[in-house]
Steps between C-alpha positions, in 0.01 A plus 500: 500500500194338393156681483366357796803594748492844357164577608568357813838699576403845329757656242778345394794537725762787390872480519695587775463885564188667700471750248450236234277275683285834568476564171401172338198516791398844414510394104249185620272713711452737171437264314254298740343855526447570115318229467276492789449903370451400136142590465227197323306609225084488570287294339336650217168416399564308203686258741163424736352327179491135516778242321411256235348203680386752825149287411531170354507461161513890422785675322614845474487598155758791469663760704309718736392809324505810733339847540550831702180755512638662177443169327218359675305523247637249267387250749145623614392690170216707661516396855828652617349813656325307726847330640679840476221613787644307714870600407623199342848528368626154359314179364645218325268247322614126364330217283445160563396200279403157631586223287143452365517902363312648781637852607483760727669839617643605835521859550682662835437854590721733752318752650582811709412276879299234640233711540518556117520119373215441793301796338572378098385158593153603717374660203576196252291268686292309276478163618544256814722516766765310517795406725829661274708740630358783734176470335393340191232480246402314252267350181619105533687358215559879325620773714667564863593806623669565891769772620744446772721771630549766192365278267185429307532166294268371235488192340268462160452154296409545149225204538386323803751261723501309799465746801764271709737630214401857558524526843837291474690817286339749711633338791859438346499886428358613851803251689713727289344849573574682846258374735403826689159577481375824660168613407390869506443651835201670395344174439466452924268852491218291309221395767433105468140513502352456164854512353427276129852272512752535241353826404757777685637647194849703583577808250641819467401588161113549384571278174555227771142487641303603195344161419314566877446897517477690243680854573446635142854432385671783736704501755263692753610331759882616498640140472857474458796300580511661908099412485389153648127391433268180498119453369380205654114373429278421817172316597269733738160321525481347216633850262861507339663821575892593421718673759767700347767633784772681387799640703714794393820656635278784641192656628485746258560226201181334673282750526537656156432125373194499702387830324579414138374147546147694636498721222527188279162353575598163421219256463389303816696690761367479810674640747906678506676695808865562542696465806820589578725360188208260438222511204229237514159480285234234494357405154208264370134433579492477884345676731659837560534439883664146476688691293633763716525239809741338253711798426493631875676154593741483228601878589599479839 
């Protein structure tokens, strides 16, 4: 019996004798089951980076090298705090060389959700906006950066190329990548008036958002892994103030972060108040009530 009658009768007939034929069906439906059972292994993150030729004229150079958080730090010598913040727990990073010598790296990072890579990737903003991924940024010709589901991806060229190029292995990577892209919840509690775009920075460490407010290099707030926050920078009449909201897994987690962060006196705080689960403070040069109409909106 050829292949194509087989699959259109079922299992092979069995010899005369019901308890035969029974059998040789039961032996087909295990296997059939087996292999519909036999579980796929995921993706890891080493297999998201691009293939020789993923951009024209570009060539992987070697394998993948890859990292957990233990070795991190081979790959981001000084830097790998800042990614462990936001829980990462595999990267993988490969080389490319065009034909004329030109190079560059693409690193991958894993981190602990979406809210995570969304976080890791609104506080490396540096450049323009550009269409990659969920969101992306970039300096044209020498560096893109975008996440997409779990995933923070950054792509560096050791001297300046043509920004078509770019944008053409960021894209091969993000066609790879999951495509969810849910940003942080707390995100919606930011009032639109005034908000400065691109500047909602996610965290839940203080290292995260110490280029923006400085907290004196403790943890005063209580930030932790259960601890969602975001410092975003706003316009009231013509004054830049920050709005820090932070939301713990309790009242009493908010209020004694409203206490130690008073006792702090941090420079240019306007205005803070807890409520319910919910810290929020106003900092900058603004007048003190814009400021608190600001927090009263973003509290409620």
């Amino acid at each position: 019996m050829n292949e194509a009658t087989r699959r259109f009768h079922g299992p092979p007939a069995a010899p005369p004798g019901g308890g035969g034929r029974l059998a040789v069906i039961l032996a087909w439906l295990t296997v059939v089951l087996l292999a519909a059972c036999t579980p796929v292994a995921a993706p890891t993150v080493a297999d998201y980076l691009p293939a020789s030729d993923a951009a024209a004229g570009w060539t992987r150079t070697d394998a993948p090298q890859t990292f957990t958080a233990e070795t991190l730090y081979d790959l981001v010598d000084g830097q790998a705090e800042a990614f462990l913040a936001y829980g990462m727990d595999a990267a993988a990073s490969g080389r490319y060389r065009r034909s004329d010598g030109a190079t560059l790296r693409v690193e991958i990072f894993r981190l602990a959700s979406q809210a995570d890579a969304y976080g890791l990737y609104s506080v490396s903003i540096a450049g323009e906006r550009v269409a990659v991924g969920s969101d992306g940024d970039t300096d044209p010709g020498r560096r893109l950066a975008f996440w997409s589901d779990r995933y923070y991806v950054r792509i560096q060229a050791a001297q300046p190329i043509a920004q078509n190029e770019l944008l053409e292995l960021g894209r091969a990577v993000s066609r790879a990548l999951p495509a969810a892209a849910e940003r942080p919840a707390l995100l919606q509690r930011l009032p639109a008036a005034g908000l400065e775009p691109r500047s909602a920075r996610f965290f839940r460490s203080e290292l995260s958002i110490q280029s923006w407010l400085w907290l004196g290099g403790k943890n005063i707030l209580g930030l932790g892994p259960d601890v969602e926050g975001v410092l975003a920078d706003y316009n009231l009449h013509g004054d830049v103030a920050r709005l820090l909201l932070v939301v713990y897994p309790n009242a009493d987690a908010a209020t004694s972060a409203l206490t130690a962060l008073q006792a702090a006196s941090v420079d240019g705080q306007l205005t803070a108040r807890a409520a319910e689960n919910r810290l929020g403070a106003v900092f900058g040069r603004a007048d003190r009530g814009l400021a608190d109409t600001l927090l009263e909106e973003a509290l409620q």
